Amino acid sequence: MIAFKDLTLREGSQVPGLQITESAGEAVLDQLAALGVGRVEVSFPRAHPRESWFRRADELGLRTAALARAIPGDVDAALAVDPDEVEVIVTSSDVQLEHALAKSRAEARDLLVSNVERTLDCGADAGVTLMDAMRADGGFLAETARAAVDAGARHVTLADTTGAGTPDIVSETVKAVVDAIGARARVAIHTHDDMGMATANAAAGVDAGATAVDATVGGIGERAGNAALEEVAVLLAERGADVGLDLGALVPVCQRVHDVLDIEISPGKPVIGERAYRHESGMHTAAMLAEPSTYEPFDPATYGGDRALLFGGDSGRGAVRALLAAVGVEPTDEAVSEGLTALRAAAAEKGGPLDEAEARAVVRDD
């Protein structure tokens, strides 16, 4: 099974201008639990403890993680909110080691190991995230992953922190770390969407051996956001993977999370946008009346979405012919012409396209 860890609240708290109230955060956790997400990274306690969110997650049976940089003060703040695990993070690329952390590779590795041990000594599980992994030296990355696992880390998350990775780079990086640590710990993939590659990169990570994915609902996160949980889940599920979610609830849950956080969903957003399953082109609707998979990569009903075939000014003779056949009327040339005229008139009167039920009624009665 591919396990998801949801970071909507933690990453969402970093979005400029997005203020998540305590009650909104608890409502988001309710929705995630309903979807079957088992693990949530709740907050970065050194900045925002969010203890009420941790306790709500506990009540819902969710496994909680608290983020901490590889420094004692962060780990202690994380431990203070009593999470199930502490996610200890350290950068791994030379550019960030020099300009963000001001540490050598060896110093960064030692900081990671010592704070994993500190977490375990205090009774919590530890996982690690190697930031900017797609721009890191492969040998150092593998060495650091091994050291973290030797210290007791339950998983190693490889983060494409700047969204600069490509599927090839992600695949190579994940494979190297999987080979380095074997079956001793889980490898997870964490991607950002700065270059529009987050979903593809997450899937590439899974193909290369990662068995867990970090994601956020709708891709909510700082800058261009993270891998969208719903996109990665659908992509993997359509390829036969068990993603451990209630897939039939995926679309409505993700839409409700956006409602709770008062975040507008772009109409063209994959999987959850209002136009994601709408078809109006005459060529498309005609074909889809016969076989929906003609112009859809998956059945939206599988994920709680609703298909909408629309008819009106953009409809052509092929769409009307298919409609007539669907309602049991012989699609003669005359019937098609009359039906097309009637459809366009009805759409003009309505002030917009007709849905399938309305269109069927028009051609049936014409």
mmCIF file of N, CA and C in Angstrom, residues 120-178:
data_model
loop_
_atom_site.group_PDB
_atom_site.id
_atom_site.type_symbol
_atom_site.label_atom_id
_atom_site.label_comp_id
_atom_site.label_asym_id
_atom_site.label_seq_id
_atom_site.Cartn_x
_atom_site.Cartn_y
_atom_site.Cartn_z
ATOM 1 N N LEU A 120 13.980 10.012 20.168
ATOM 2 C CA LEU A 120 13.731 8.641 20.612
ATOM 3 C C LEU A 120 13.931 8.505 22.126
ATOM 4 N N ASP A 121 14.920 9.204 22.658
ATOM 5 C CA ASP A 121 15.175 9.141 24.097
ATOM 6 C C ASP A 121 13.994 9.681 24.899
ATOM 7 N N CYS A 122 13.211 10.568 24.269
ATOM 8 C CA CYS A 122 12.062 11.165 24.962
ATOM 9 C C CYS A 122 10.766 10.408 24.702
ATOM 10 N N GLY A 123 10.849 9.292 24.016
ATOM 11 C CA GLY A 123 9.696 8.408 23.897
ATOM 12 C C GLY A 123 8.824 8.563 22.671
ATOM 13 N N ALA A 124 9.196 9.440 21.754
ATOM 14 C CA ALA A 124 8.428 9.582 20.510
ATOM 15 C C ALA A 124 9.164 8.889 19.377
ATOM 16 N N ASP A 125 8.424 8.488 18.344
ATOM 17 C CA ASP A 125 9.067 7.967 17.146
ATOM 18 C C ASP A 125 9.675 9.129 16.367
ATOM 19 N N ALA A 126 10.659 8.811 15.537
ATOM 20 C CA ALA A 126 11.313 9.834 14.734
ATOM 21 C C ALA A 126 11.322 9.434 13.267
ATOM 22 N N GLY A 127 11.040 10.412 12.425
ATOM 23 C CA GLY A 127 11.265 10.286 10.998
ATOM 24 C C GLY A 127 12.155 11.435 10.590
ATOM 25 N N VAL A 128 12.738 11.372 9.397
ATOM 26 C CA VAL A 128 13.589 12.472 8.954
ATOM 27 C C VAL A 128 13.181 12.918 7.560
ATOM 28 N N THR A 129 13.370 14.194 7.315
ATOM 29 C CA THR A 129 13.204 14.758 5.978
ATOM 30 C C THR A 129 14.519 15.379 5.553
ATOM 31 N N LEU A 130 14.997 14.971 4.390
ATOM 32 C CA LEU A 130 16.200 15.552 3.808
ATOM 33 C C LEU A 130 15.741 16.585 2.783
ATOM 34 N N MET A 131 15.880 17.861 3.152
ATOM 35 C CA MET A 131 15.400 18.935 2.302
ATOM 36 C C MET A 131 16.302 19.139 1.082
ATOM 37 N N ASP A 132 15.674 19.621 0.025
ATOM 38 C CA ASP A 132 16.366 19.935 -1.229
ATOM 39 C C ASP A 132 17.141 18.730 -1.747
ATOM 40 N N ALA A 133 16.546 17.561 -1.572
ATOM 41 C CA ALA A 133 17.245 16.319 -1.905
ATOM 42 C C ALA A 133 17.536 16.175 -3.393
ATOM 43 N N MET A 134 16.696 16.772 -4.248
ATOM 44 C CA MET A 134 16.899 16.604 -5.683
ATOM 45 C C MET A 134 18.092 17.406 -6.200
ATOM 46 N N ARG A 135 18.605 18.318 -5.380
ATOM 47 C CA ARG A 135 19.797 19.083 -5.766
ATOM 48 C C ARG A 135 21.012 18.698 -4.923
ATOM 49 N N ALA A 136 20.896 17.615 -4.161
ATOM 50 C CA ALA A 136 21.978 17.201 -3.269
ATOM 51 C C ALA A 136 22.919 16.227 -3.963
ATOM 52 N N ASP A 137 24.109 16.115 -3.425
ATOM 53 C CA ASP A 137 25.050 15.102 -3.882
ATOM 54 C C ASP A 137 24.518 13.724 -3.504
ATOM 55 N N GLY A 138 24.465 12.826 -4.465
ATOM 56 C CA GLY A 138 23.866 11.519 -4.234
ATOM 57 C C GLY A 138 24.551 10.713 -3.152
ATOM 58 N N GLY A 139 25.872 10.750 -3.128
ATOM 59 C CA GLY A 139 26.604 10.001 -2.113
ATOM 60 C C GLY A 139 26.323 10.516 -0.718
ATOM 61 N N PHE A 140 26.320 11.834 -0.562
ATOM 62 C CA PHE A 140 26.027 12.417 0.752
ATOM 63 C C PHE A 140 24.596 12.102 1.174
ATOM 64 N N LEU A 141 23.677 12.147 0.230
ATOM 65 C CA LEU A 141 22.277 11.861 0.539
ATOM 66 C C LEU A 141 22.125 10.424 1.060
ATOM 67 N N ALA A 142 22.726 9.480 0.369
ATOM 68 C CA ALA A 142 22.640 8.080 0.789
ATOM 69 C C ALA A 142 23.302 7.874 2.144
ATOM 70 N N GLU A 143 24.457 8.493 2.335
ATOM 71 C CA GLU A 143 25.176 8.380 3.611
ATOM 72 C C GLU A 143 24.350 8.942 4.769
ATOM 73 N N THR A 144 23.718 10.084 4.533
ATOM 74 C CA THR A 144 22.919 10.717 5.578
ATOM 75 C C THR A 144 21.680 9.896 5.890
ATOM 76 N N ALA A 145 21.048 9.353 4.860
ATOM 77 C CA ALA A 145 19.872 8.494 5.072
ATOM 78 C C ALA A 145 20.250 7.271 5.903
ATOM 79 N N ARG A 146 21.384 6.648 5.578
ATOM 80 C CA ARG A 146 21.837 5.483 6.350
ATOM 81 C C ARG A 146 22.096 5.860 7.799
ATOM 82 N N ALA A 147 22.724 6.993 8.017
ATOM 83 C CA ALA A 147 23.038 7.418 9.382
ATOM 84 C C ALA A 147 21.759 7.663 10.182
ATOM 85 N N ALA A 148 20.747 8.249 9.552
ATOM 86 C CA ALA A 148 19.483 8.509 10.239
ATOM 87 C C ALA A 148 18.776 7.218 10.605
ATOM 88 N N VAL A 149 18.789 6.272 9.686
ATOM 89 C CA VAL A 149 18.140 4.982 9.960
ATOM 90 C C VAL A 149 18.913 4.215 11.024
ATOM 91 N N ASP A 150 20.238 4.262 10.960
ATOM 92 C CA ASP A 150 21.053 3.618 11.999
ATOM 93 C C ASP A 150 20.726 4.195 13.381
ATOM 94 N N ALA A 151 20.370 5.482 13.410
ATOM 95 C CA ALA A 151 20.050 6.135 14.686
ATOM 96 C C ALA A 151 18.644 5.804 15.163
ATOM 97 N N GLY A 152 17.816 5.213 14.274
ATOM 98 C CA GLY A 152 16.481 4.801 14.687
ATOM 99 C C GLY A 152 15.325 5.463 13.963
ATOM 100 N N ALA A 153 15.589 6.235 12.924
ATOM 101 C CA ALA A 153 14.501 6.875 12.170
ATOM 102 C C ALA A 153 13.638 5.821 11.498
ATOM 103 N N ARG A 154 12.317 6.006 11.588
ATOM 104 C CA ARG A 154 11.378 5.041 10.996
ATOM 105 C C ARG A 154 11.207 5.231 9.497
ATOM 106 N N HIS A 155 11.460 6.454 9.017
ATOM 107 C CA HIS A 155 11.347 6.709 7.587
ATOM 108 C C HIS A 155 12.282 7.844 7.185
ATOM 109 N N VAL A 156 12.567 7.881 5.890
ATOM 110 C CA VAL A 156 13.363 8.956 5.303
ATOM 111 C C VAL A 156 12.527 9.585 4.201
ATOM 112 N N THR A 157 12.228 10.866 4.355
ATOM 113 C CA THR A 157 11.469 11.591 3.344
ATOM 114 C C THR A 157 12.425 12.418 2.509
ATOM 115 N N LEU A 158 12.311 12.266 1.200
ATOM 116 C CA LEU A 158 13.138 13.029 0.275
ATOM 117 C C LEU A 158 12.309 14.173 -0.270
ATOM 118 N N ALA A 159 12.718 15.393 0.038
ATOM 119 C CA ALA A 159 11.922 16.563 -0.306
ATOM 120 C C ALA A 159 12.513 17.320 -1.489
ATOM 121 N N ASP A 160 11.675 17.552 -2.486
ATOM 122 C CA ASP A 160 12.044 18.421 -3.595
ATOM 123 C C ASP A 160 11.622 19.834 -3.194
ATOM 124 N N THR A 161 12.377 20.416 -2.301
ATOM 125 C CA THR A 161 11.989 21.631 -1.595
ATOM 126 C C THR A 161 11.719 22.814 -2.514
ATOM 127 N N THR A 162 12.461 22.921 -3.598
ATOM 128 C CA THR A 162 12.283 24.053 -4.501
ATOM 129 C C THR A 162 11.462 23.699 -5.734
ATOM 130 N N GLY A 163 10.971 22.486 -5.813
ATOM 131 C CA GLY A 163 10.201 22.078 -6.984
ATOM 132 C C GLY A 163 11.023 22.046 -8.251
ATOM 133 N N ALA A 164 12.321 21.853 -8.119
ATOM 134 C CA ALA A 164 13.222 21.903 -9.266
ATOM 135 C C ALA A 164 13.432 20.535 -9.910
ATOM 136 N N GLY A 165 12.906 19.491 -9.302
ATOM 137 C CA GLY A 165 13.137 18.151 -9.810
ATOM 138 C C GLY A 165 12.328 17.831 -11.048
ATOM 139 N N THR A 166 12.730 16.782 -11.725
ATOM 140 C CA THR A 166 11.987 16.196 -12.839
ATOM 141 C C THR A 166 11.797 14.719 -12.511
ATOM 142 N N PRO A 167 10.883 14.036 -13.182
ATOM 143 C CA PRO A 167 10.709 12.611 -12.875
ATOM 144 C C PRO A 167 11.993 11.800 -12.951
ATOM 145 N N ASP A 168 12.860 12.095 -13.919
ATOM 146 C CA ASP A 168 14.124 11.359 -14.022
ATOM 147 C C ASP A 168 15.003 11.587 -12.803
ATOM 148 N N ILE A 169 15.105 12.839 -12.388
ATOM 149 C CA ILE A 169 15.938 13.163 -11.225
ATOM 150 C C ILE A 169 15.354 12.530 -9.962
ATOM 151 N N VAL A 170 14.038 12.640 -9.798
ATOM 152 C CA VAL A 170 13.384 12.055 -8.623
ATOM 153 C C VAL A 170 13.598 10.551 -8.594
ATOM 154 N N SER A 171 13.409 9.906 -9.738
ATOM 155 C CA SER A 171 13.570 8.453 -9.799
ATOM 156 C C SER A 171 14.982 8.034 -9.405
ATOM 157 N N GLU A 172 15.970 8.710 -9.944
ATOM 158 C CA GLU A 172 17.360 8.385 -9.629
ATOM 159 C C GLU A 172 17.657 8.602 -8.144
ATOM 160 N N THR A 173 17.143 9.698 -7.599
ATOM 161 C CA THR A 173 17.410 10.027 -6.199
ATOM 162 C C THR A 173 16.748 9.026 -5.260
ATOM 163 N N VAL A 174 15.489 8.712 -5.514
ATOM 164 C CA VAL A 174 14.766 7.773 -4.657
ATOM 165 C C VAL A 174 15.399 6.387 -4.722
ATOM 166 N N LYS A 175 15.721 5.940 -5.911
ATOM 167 C CA LYS A 175 16.332 4.612 -6.050
ATOM 168 C C LYS A 175 17.630 4.511 -5.253
ATOM 169 N N ALA A 176 18.428 5.562 -5.295
ATOM 170 C CA ALA A 176 19.705 5.532 -4.579
ATOM 171 C C ALA A 176 19.504 5.399 -3.076
ATOM 172 N N VAL A 177 18.499 6.099 -2.543
ATOM 173 C CA VAL A 177 18.260 6.028 -1.100
ATOM 174 C C VAL A 177 17.604 4.703 -0.729
ATOM 175 N N VAL A 178 16.687 4.226 -1.551
ATOM 176 C CA VAL A 178 16.087 2.905 -1.293
ATOM 177 C C VAL A 178 17.174 1.843 -1.254
#
